[in-house]
Coordinates of C-alpha atoms and ligand atoms in Angstrom, one line a residue:
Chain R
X1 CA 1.6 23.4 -1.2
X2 CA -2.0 22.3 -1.2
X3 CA -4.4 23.9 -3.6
X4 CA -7.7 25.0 -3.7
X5 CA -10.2 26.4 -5.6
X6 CA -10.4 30.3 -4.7
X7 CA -13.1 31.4 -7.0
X8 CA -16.5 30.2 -9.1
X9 CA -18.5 31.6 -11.8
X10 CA -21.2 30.3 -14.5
X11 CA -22.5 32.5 -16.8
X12 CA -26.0 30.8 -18.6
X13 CA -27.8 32.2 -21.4
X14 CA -31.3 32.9 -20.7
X15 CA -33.0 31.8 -23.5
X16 CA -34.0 28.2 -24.1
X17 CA -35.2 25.7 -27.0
X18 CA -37.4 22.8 -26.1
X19 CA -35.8 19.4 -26.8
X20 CA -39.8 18.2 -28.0
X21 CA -40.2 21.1 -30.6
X22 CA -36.3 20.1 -32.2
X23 CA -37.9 16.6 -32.4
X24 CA -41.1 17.5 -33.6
X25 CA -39.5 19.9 -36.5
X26 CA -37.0 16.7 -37.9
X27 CA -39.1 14.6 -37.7
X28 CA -37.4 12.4 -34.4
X29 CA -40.3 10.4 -32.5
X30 CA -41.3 12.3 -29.9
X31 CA -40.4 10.1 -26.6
X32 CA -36.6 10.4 -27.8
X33 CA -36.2 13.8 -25.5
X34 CA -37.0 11.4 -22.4
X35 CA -34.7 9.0 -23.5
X36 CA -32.2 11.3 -23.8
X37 CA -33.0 13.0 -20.3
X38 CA -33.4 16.4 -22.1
X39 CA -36.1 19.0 -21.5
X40 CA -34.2 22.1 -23.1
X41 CA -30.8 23.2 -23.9
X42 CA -29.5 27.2 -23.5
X43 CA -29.0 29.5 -26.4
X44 CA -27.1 32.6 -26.4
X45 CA -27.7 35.4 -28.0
X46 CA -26.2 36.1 -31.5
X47 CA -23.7 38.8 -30.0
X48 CA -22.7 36.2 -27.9
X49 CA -19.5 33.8 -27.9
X50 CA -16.9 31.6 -26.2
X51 CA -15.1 34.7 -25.1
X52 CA -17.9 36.6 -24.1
X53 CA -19.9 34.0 -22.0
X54 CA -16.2 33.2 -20.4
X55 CA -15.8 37.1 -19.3
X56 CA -18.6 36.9 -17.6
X57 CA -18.1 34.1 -15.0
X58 CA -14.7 34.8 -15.3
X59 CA -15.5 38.3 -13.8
X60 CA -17.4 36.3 -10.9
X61 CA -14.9 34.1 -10.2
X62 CA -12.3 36.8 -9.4
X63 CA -15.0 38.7 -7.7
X64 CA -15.6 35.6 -5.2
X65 CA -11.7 34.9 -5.1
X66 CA -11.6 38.8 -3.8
X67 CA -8.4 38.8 -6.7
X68 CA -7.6 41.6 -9.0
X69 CA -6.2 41.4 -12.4
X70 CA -2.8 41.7 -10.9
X71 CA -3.1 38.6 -8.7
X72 CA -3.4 36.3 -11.5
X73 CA -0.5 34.9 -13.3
X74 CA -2.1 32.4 -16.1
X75 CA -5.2 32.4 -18.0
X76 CA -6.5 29.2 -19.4
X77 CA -9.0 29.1 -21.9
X78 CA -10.8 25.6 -22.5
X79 CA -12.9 25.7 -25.7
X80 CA -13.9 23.8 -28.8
X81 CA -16.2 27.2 -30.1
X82 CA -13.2 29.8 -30.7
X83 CA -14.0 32.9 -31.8
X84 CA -11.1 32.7 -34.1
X85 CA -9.6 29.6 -35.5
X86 CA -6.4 31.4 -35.3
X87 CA -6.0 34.0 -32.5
X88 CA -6.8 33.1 -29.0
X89 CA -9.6 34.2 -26.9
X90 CA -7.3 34.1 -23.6
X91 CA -6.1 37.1 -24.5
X92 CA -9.2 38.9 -25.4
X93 CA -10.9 37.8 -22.1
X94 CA -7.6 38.7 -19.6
X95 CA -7.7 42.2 -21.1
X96 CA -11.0 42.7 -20.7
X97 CA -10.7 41.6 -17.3
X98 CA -8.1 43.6 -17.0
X99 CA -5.7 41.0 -16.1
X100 CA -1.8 41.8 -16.1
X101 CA 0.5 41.5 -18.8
X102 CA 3.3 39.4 -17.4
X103 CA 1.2 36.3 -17.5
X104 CA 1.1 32.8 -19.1
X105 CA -2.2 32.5 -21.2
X106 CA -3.2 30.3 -23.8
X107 CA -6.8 28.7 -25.2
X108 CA -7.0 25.1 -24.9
X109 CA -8.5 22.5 -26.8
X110 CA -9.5 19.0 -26.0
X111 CA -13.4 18.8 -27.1
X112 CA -15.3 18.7 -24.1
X113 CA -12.2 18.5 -21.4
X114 CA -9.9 21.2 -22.3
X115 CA -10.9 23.4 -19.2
X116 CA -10.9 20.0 -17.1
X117 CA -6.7 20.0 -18.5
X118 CA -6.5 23.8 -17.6
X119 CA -7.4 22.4 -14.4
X120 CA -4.9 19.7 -13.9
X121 CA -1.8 22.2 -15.1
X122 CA -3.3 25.3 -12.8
X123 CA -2.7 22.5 -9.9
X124 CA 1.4 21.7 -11.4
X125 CA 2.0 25.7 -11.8
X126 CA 0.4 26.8 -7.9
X127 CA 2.4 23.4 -6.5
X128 CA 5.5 24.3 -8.1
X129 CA 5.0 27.8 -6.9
X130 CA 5.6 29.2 -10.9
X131 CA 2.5 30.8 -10.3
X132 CA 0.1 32.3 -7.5
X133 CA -3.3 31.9 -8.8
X134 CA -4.7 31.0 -12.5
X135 CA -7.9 31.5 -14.1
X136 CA -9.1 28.4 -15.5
X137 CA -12.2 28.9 -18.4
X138 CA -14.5 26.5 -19.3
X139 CA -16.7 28.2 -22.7
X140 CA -18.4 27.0 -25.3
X141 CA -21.2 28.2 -28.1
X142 CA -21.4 24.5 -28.9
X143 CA -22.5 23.3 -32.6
X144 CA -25.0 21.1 -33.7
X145 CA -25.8 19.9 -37.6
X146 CA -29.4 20.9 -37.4
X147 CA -30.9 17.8 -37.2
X148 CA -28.4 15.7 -36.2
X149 CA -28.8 14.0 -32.6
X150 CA -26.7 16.8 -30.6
X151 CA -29.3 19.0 -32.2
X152 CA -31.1 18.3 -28.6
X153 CA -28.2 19.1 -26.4
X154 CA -25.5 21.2 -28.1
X155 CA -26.0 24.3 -25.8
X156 CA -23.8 27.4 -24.7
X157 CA -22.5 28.1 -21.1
X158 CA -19.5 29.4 -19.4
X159 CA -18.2 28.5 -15.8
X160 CA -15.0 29.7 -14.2
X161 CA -12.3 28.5 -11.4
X162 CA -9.2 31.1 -9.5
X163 CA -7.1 28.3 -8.5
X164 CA -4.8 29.0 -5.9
X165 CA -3.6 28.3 -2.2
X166 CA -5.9 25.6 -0.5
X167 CA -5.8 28.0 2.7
X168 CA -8.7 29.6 2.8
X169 CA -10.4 28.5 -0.5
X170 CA -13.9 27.8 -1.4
X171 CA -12.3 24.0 -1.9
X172 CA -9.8 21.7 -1.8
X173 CA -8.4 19.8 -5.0
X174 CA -7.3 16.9 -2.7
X175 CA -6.3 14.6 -5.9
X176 CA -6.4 14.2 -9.4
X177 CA -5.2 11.9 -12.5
X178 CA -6.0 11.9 -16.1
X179 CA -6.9 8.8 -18.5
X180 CA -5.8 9.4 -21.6
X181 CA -6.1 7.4 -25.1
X182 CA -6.7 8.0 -28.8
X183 CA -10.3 7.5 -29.6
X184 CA -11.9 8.9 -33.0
X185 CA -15.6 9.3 -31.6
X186 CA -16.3 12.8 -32.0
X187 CA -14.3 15.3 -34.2
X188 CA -14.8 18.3 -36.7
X189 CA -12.4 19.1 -39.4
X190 CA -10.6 22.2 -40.6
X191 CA -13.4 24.2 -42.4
X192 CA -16.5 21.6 -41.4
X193 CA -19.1 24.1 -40.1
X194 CA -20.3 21.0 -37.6
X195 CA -18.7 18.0 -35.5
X196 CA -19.3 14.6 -36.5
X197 CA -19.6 11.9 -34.6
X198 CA -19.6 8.2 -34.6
X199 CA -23.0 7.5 -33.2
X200 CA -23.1 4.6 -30.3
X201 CA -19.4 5.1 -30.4
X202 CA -19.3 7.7 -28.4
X203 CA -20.5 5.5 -25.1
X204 CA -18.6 2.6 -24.3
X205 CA -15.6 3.0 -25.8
X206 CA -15.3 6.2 -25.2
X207 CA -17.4 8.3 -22.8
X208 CA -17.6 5.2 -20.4
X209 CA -14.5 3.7 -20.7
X210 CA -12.6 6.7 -20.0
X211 CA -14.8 8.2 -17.2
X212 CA -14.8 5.0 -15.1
X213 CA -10.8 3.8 -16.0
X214 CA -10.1 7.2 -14.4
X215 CA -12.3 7.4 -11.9
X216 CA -10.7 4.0 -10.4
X217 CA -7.5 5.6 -10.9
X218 CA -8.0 8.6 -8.6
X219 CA -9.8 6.2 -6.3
X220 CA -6.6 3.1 -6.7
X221 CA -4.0 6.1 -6.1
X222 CA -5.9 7.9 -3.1
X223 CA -7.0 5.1 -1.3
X224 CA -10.3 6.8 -1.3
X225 CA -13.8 4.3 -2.1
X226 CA -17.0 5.0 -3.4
X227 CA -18.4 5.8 -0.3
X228 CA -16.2 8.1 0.4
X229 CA -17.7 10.8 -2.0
X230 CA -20.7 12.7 -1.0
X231 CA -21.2 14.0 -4.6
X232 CA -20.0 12.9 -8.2
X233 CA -20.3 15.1 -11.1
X234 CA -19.4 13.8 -14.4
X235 CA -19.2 15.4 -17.9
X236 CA -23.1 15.6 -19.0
X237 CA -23.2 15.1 -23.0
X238 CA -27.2 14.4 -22.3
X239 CA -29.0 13.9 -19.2
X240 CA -28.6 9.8 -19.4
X241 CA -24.9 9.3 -19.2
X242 CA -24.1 10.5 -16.2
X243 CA -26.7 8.6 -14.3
X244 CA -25.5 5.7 -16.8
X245 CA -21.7 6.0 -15.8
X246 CA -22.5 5.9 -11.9
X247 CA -24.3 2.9 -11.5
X248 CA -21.6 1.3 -13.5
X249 CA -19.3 2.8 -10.7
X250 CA -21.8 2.2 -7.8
X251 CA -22.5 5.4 -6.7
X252 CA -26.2 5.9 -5.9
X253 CA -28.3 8.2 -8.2
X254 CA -28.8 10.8 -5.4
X255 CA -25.4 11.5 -4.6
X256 CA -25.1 12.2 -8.8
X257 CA -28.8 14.3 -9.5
X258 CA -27.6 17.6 -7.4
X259 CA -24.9 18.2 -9.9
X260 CA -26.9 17.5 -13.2
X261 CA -27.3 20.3 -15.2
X262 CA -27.9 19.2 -18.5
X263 CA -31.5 18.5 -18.6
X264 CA -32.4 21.7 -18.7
X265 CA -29.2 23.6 -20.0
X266 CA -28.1 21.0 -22.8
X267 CA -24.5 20.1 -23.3
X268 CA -22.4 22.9 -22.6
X269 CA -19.2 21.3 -23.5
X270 CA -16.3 22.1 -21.7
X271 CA -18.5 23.9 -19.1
X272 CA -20.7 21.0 -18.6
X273 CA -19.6 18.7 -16.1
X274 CA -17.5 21.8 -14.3
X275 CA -21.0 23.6 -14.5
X276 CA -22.2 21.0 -12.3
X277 CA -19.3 21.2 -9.6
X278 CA -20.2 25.0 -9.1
X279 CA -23.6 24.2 -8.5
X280 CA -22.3 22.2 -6.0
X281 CA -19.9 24.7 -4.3
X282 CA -23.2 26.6 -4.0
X283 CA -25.3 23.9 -2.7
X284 CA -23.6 21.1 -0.6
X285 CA -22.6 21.2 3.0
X286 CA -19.1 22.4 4.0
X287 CA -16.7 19.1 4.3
X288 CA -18.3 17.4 1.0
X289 CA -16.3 15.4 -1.3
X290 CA -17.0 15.5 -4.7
X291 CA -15.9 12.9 -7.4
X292 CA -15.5 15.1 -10.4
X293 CA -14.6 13.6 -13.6
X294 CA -14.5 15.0 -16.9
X295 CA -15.0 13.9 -20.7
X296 CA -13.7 15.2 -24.3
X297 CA -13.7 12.9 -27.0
X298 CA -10.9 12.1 -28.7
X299 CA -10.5 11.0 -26.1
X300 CA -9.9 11.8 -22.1
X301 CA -10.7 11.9 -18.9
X302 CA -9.9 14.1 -16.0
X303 CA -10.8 12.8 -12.2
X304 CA -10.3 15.1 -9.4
X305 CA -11.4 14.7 -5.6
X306 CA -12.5 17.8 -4.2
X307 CA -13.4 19.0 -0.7
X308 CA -16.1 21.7 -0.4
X309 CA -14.4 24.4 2.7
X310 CA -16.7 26.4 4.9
X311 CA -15.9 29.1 3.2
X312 CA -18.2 28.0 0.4
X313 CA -21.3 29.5 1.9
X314 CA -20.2 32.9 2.1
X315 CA -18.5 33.2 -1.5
X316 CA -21.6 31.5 -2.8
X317 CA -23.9 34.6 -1.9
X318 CA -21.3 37.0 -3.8
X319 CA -22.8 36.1 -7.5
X320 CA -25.2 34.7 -9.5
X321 CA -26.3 31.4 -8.4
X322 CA -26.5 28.1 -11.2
X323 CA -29.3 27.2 -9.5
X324 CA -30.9 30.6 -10.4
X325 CA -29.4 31.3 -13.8
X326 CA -31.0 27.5 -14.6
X327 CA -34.6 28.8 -13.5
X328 CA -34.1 32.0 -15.3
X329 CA -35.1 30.9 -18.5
X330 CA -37.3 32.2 -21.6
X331 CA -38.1 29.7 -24.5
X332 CA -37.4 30.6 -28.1
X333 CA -38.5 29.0 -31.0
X334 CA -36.0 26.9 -33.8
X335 CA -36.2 30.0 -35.9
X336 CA -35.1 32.4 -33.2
X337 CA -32.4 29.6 -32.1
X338 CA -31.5 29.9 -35.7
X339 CA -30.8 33.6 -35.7
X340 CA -29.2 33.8 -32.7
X341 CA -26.8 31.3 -33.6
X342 CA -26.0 32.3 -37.5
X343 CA -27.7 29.2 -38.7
X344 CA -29.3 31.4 -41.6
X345 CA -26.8 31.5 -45.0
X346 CA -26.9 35.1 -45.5
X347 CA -25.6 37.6 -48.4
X348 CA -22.8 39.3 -46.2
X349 CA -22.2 43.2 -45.8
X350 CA -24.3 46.2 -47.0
Chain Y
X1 CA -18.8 52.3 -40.8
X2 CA -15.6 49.4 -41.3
X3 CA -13.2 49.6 -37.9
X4 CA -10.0 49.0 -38.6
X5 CA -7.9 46.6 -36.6
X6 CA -5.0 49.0 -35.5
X7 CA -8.0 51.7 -34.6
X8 CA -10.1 49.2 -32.2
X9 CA -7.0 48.0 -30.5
X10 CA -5.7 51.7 -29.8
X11 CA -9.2 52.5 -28.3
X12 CA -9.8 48.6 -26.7
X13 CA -8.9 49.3 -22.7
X14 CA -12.3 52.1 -23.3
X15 CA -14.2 49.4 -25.0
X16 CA -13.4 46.5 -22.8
X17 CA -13.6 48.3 -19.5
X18 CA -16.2 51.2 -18.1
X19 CA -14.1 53.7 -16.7
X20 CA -14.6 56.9 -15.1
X21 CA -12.5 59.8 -15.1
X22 CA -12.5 61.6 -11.7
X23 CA -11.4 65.7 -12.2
X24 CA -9.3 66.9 -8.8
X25 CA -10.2 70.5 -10.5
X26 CA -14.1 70.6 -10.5
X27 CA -14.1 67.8 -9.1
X28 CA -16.9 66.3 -11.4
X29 CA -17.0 62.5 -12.5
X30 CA -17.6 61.7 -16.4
X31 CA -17.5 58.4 -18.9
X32 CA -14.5 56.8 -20.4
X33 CA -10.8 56.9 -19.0
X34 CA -9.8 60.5 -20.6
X35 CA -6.8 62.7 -20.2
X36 CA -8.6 65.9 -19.7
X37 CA -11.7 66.5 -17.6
X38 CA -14.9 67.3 -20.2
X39 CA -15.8 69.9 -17.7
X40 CA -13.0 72.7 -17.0
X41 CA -10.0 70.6 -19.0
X42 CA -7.6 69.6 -16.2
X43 CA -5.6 67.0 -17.0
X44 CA -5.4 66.7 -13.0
X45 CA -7.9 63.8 -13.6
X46 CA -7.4 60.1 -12.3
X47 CA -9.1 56.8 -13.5
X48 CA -11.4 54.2 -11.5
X49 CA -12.9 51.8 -12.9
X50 CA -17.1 51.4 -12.4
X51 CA -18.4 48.6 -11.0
X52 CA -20.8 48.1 -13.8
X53 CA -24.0 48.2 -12.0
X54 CA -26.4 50.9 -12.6
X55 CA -30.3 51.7 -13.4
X56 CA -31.2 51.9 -16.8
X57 CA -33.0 55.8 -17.2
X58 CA -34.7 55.7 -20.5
X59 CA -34.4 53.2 -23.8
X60 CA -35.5 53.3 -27.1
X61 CA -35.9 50.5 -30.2
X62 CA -33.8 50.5 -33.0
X63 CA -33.7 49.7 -36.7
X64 CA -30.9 50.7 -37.8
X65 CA -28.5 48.4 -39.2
X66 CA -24.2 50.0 -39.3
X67 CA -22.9 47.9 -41.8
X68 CA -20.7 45.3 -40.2
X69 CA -22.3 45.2 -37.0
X70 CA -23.5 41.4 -35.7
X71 CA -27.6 40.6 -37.1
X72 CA -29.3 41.5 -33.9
X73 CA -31.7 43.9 -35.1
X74 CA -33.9 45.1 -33.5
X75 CA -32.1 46.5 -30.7
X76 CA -32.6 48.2 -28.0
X77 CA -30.4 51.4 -26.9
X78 CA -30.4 52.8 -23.9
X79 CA -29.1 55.6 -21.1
X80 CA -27.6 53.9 -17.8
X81 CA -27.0 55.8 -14.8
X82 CA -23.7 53.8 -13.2
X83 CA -23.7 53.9 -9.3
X84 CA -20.8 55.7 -9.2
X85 CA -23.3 58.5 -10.6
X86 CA -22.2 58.7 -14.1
X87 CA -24.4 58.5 -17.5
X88 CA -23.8 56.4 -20.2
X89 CA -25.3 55.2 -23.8
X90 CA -25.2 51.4 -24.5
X91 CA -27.2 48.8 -26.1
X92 CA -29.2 46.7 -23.8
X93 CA -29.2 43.1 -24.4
X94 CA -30.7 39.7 -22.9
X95 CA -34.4 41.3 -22.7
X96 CA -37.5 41.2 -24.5
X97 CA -39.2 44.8 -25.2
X98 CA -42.0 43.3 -22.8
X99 CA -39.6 43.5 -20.1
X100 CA -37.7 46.7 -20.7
X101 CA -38.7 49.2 -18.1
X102 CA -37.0 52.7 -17.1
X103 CA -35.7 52.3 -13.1
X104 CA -34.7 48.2 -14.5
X105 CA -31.3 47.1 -13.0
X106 CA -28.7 46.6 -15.1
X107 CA -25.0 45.3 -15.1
X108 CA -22.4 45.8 -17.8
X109 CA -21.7 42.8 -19.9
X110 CA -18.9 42.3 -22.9
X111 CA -20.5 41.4 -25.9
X112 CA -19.4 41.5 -29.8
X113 CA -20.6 44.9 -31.3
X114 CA -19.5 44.1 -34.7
X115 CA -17.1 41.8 -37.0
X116 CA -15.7 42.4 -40.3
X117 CA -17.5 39.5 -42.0
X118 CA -16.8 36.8 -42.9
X119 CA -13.0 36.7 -42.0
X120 CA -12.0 40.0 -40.3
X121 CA -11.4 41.1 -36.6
X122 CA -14.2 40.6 -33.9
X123 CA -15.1 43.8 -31.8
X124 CA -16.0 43.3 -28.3
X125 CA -17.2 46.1 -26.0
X126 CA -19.2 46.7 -23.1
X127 CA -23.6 46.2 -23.3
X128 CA -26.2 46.5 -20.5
X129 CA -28.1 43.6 -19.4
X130 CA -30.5 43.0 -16.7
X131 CA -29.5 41.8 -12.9
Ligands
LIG1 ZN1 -12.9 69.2 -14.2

């Protein structure tokens, strides 16, 4: 059986910090937010969390599917900001959705590429026919050290696939592979309030070496060439490497800019480059391909090829639009971002 | 006020999900999945669930902190009338007091009302935010 994608939802937080006030305040020189791509990154609000920003385009999703609770038989939860360490947040979100209980549902983690993985197995259980439609979750609330480099793009954001039957989906998942190795460029240990990372690292061993050795897989395995994608989307740490990771894979800049979302909504983690493919179910023409191809350190890549249907249109006018949750947007300052986000050591209780 | 675990997760389908309870007696619509109808008692009631849009009628700014509930003070509270016609008291979230006007859209949103710092249970229920 072929499948698609049924359903799409993002969920953004309105509120926004300027990438030249974080420079300004430690101290950074102030041309490094250009060289990083970055305008502004999202912040949610301090009742806000993985779980909570995952509900809500969760709830979208299944309303642009046209699925009910009972039509979904797993729940995958891609994060690296659990609520809990211990406890998963699939749960929380599929009762609130009021998904059934004879389901498979489980958080993932894989940094940045967990929901891309919840992806990947949603296409093994709808194949095999174990399941009829999934939720897949991509949520995260992500950390920054303050003042550390991801200080300018650690951002939150949610975005949310029903995968299902291709018949009659908002889009085909025509292929996919994953690319796979262990790489210690990003990390945060067991009671370490922030990730670290290992600076330049990060790019060509890891974020660029994975992206492209699984991009040319997809393309080796499917027979597909450059030219043959309309669109690529790849995982947007900052607003540099993804315009970075094309040209090393020849794909022109314009066929990569519609799907960019990071400049001004920051790194969103395992909703960023997936974030960008709903933008593009909203946007392009019926009969697109998309390259999508995502990141999480550690490290791995997911590449998919993806066919927008004509169905796409329709289902995009049935809930909020990226396009207009990214142009919704009210600044804060570093001291609201700071609240909001529990930054402040407080006396607890009372 | 300190939940407990065992009472939030017997009370957790009302906090996740806005329900109305529909009586087949008066016939008269009210808040929360309930076994009885508020108005004449029936239990010939049945449950749908709202569609979590509505208008918000009147709001109001508050100080008041309940112990244990997330640091997002000030708040604002407000009345929502749901489309489905029914009233209900929530927190609205995601708006500046600039912004807050009576006859604003709304939709419901789950959010964390409160945790049992710093290592205790999380409880999530339903807010009002702007369309
Ligand atoms: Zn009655």
């Amino acid at each position: 059986m072929e499948v698609g994608i049924r359903g799409w939802g993002a969920y953004i937080p309105r509120f926004r910090l300027s990438a030249l006030e974080v420079a300004a305040l430690w101290g950074y020189d102030g041309r490094l937010p250009k060289a990083l791509g970055m305008v502004e990154k999202s912040v949610a609000e301090e009742d806000e969390d993985a779980a909570t920003m995952g509900w809500y385009a969760a709830r979208v999703a299944m309303r642009r599917a046209g699925v009910s609770g009972d039509d979904i038989d797993a729940v995958f939860f891609g994060t690296e900001s659990k609520p809990y360490a211990v406890k998963p947040s699939a749960t929380i979100v599929a009762d609130a959705l009021g998904v059934k209980r004879r389901k498979l549902a489980t958080d993932l983690e894989f940094a940045c590429r967990a929901a891309g993985e919840g992806m990947r197995i949603s296409v093994g259980l709808v194949k095999s026919g174990l399941a009829r439609n999934t939720l897949v979750i991509g949520s995260d609330t992500a950390q920054a050290n303050p003042g550390d480099l991801l200080d300018f793009t650690a951002s939150s954001g949610a975005v949310a696939f029903v995968v299902g039957p291709a018949s009659g989906s908002a889009a085909v998942i025509e292929a996919s592979v994953s690319y796979v190795t262990d790489t210690p460029d990003f990390w945060r240990r067991d009671r370490s309030p922030y990730p670290e990372h290992a600076e330049i690292f990060t790019g060509e061993p890891a974020y660029f070496h994975h992206i492209v050795s699984a991009a040319k897989l997809l393309m080796e395995e499917t027979g597909l060439r450059v030219e043959d994608f309309d669109y690529a989307v790849f995982h947007q740490p900052n607003g540099r490497f993804p315009l970075q990771v094309a040209r090393m894979l020849g794909i022109p800049q314009e066929k990569v800019l519609p799907g960019l979302v990071t400049p001004h909504v920051g790194n969103t983690y395992n909703a960023s480059a997936l974030l960008g493919l709903a933008k593009l179910l909203e946007e392009a023409r019926p009969r697109s391909r998309v390259l999508l191809v995502t990141f999480g350190s550690g490290a791995g890549s997911d590449a998919f090829s993806i066919v927008v249907q004509d169905s796409a249109p329709e289902l995009a006018k049935m809930g909020p639009r990226v396009a207009d949750m990214m142009n919704s947007r009210v600044r804060v300052s570093y001291s609201e971002y700071s609240k909001f986000r529990g930054l402040l050591l407080k006396n607890v209780g009372g | 006020m300190r939940l407990s675990p065992q009472q939030f997760w017997r009370i957790r389908e009302n906090q996740y999900r806005l329900f109305i309870t529909v009586c087949g007696s008066c016939g008269r619509k009210a808040i929360l999945k309930r076994p009885v109808c508020p108005y004449c008692g029936s239990d010939r009631v049945h449950h749908v669930e709202s569609s979590g849009l509505g208008v918000l009628e009147s709001f109001t700014k508050v100080y008041y902190r309940r112990n244990s509930s997330e640091d997002d003070l000030p708040k604002f509270i407000g009345v929502v009338r749901l489309t489905e016609g029914v009233r209900v008291v929530g927190e609205i979230v995601g708006v500046g007091a600039d912004e807050l006007r009576e006859g604003m859209e709304v939709e419901a949103v789950l959010r964390r009302y409160a945790s049992d710092d710093p290592y205790g249970v999380i409880y999530y229920g339903i807010k009002f935010k702007p369309v």
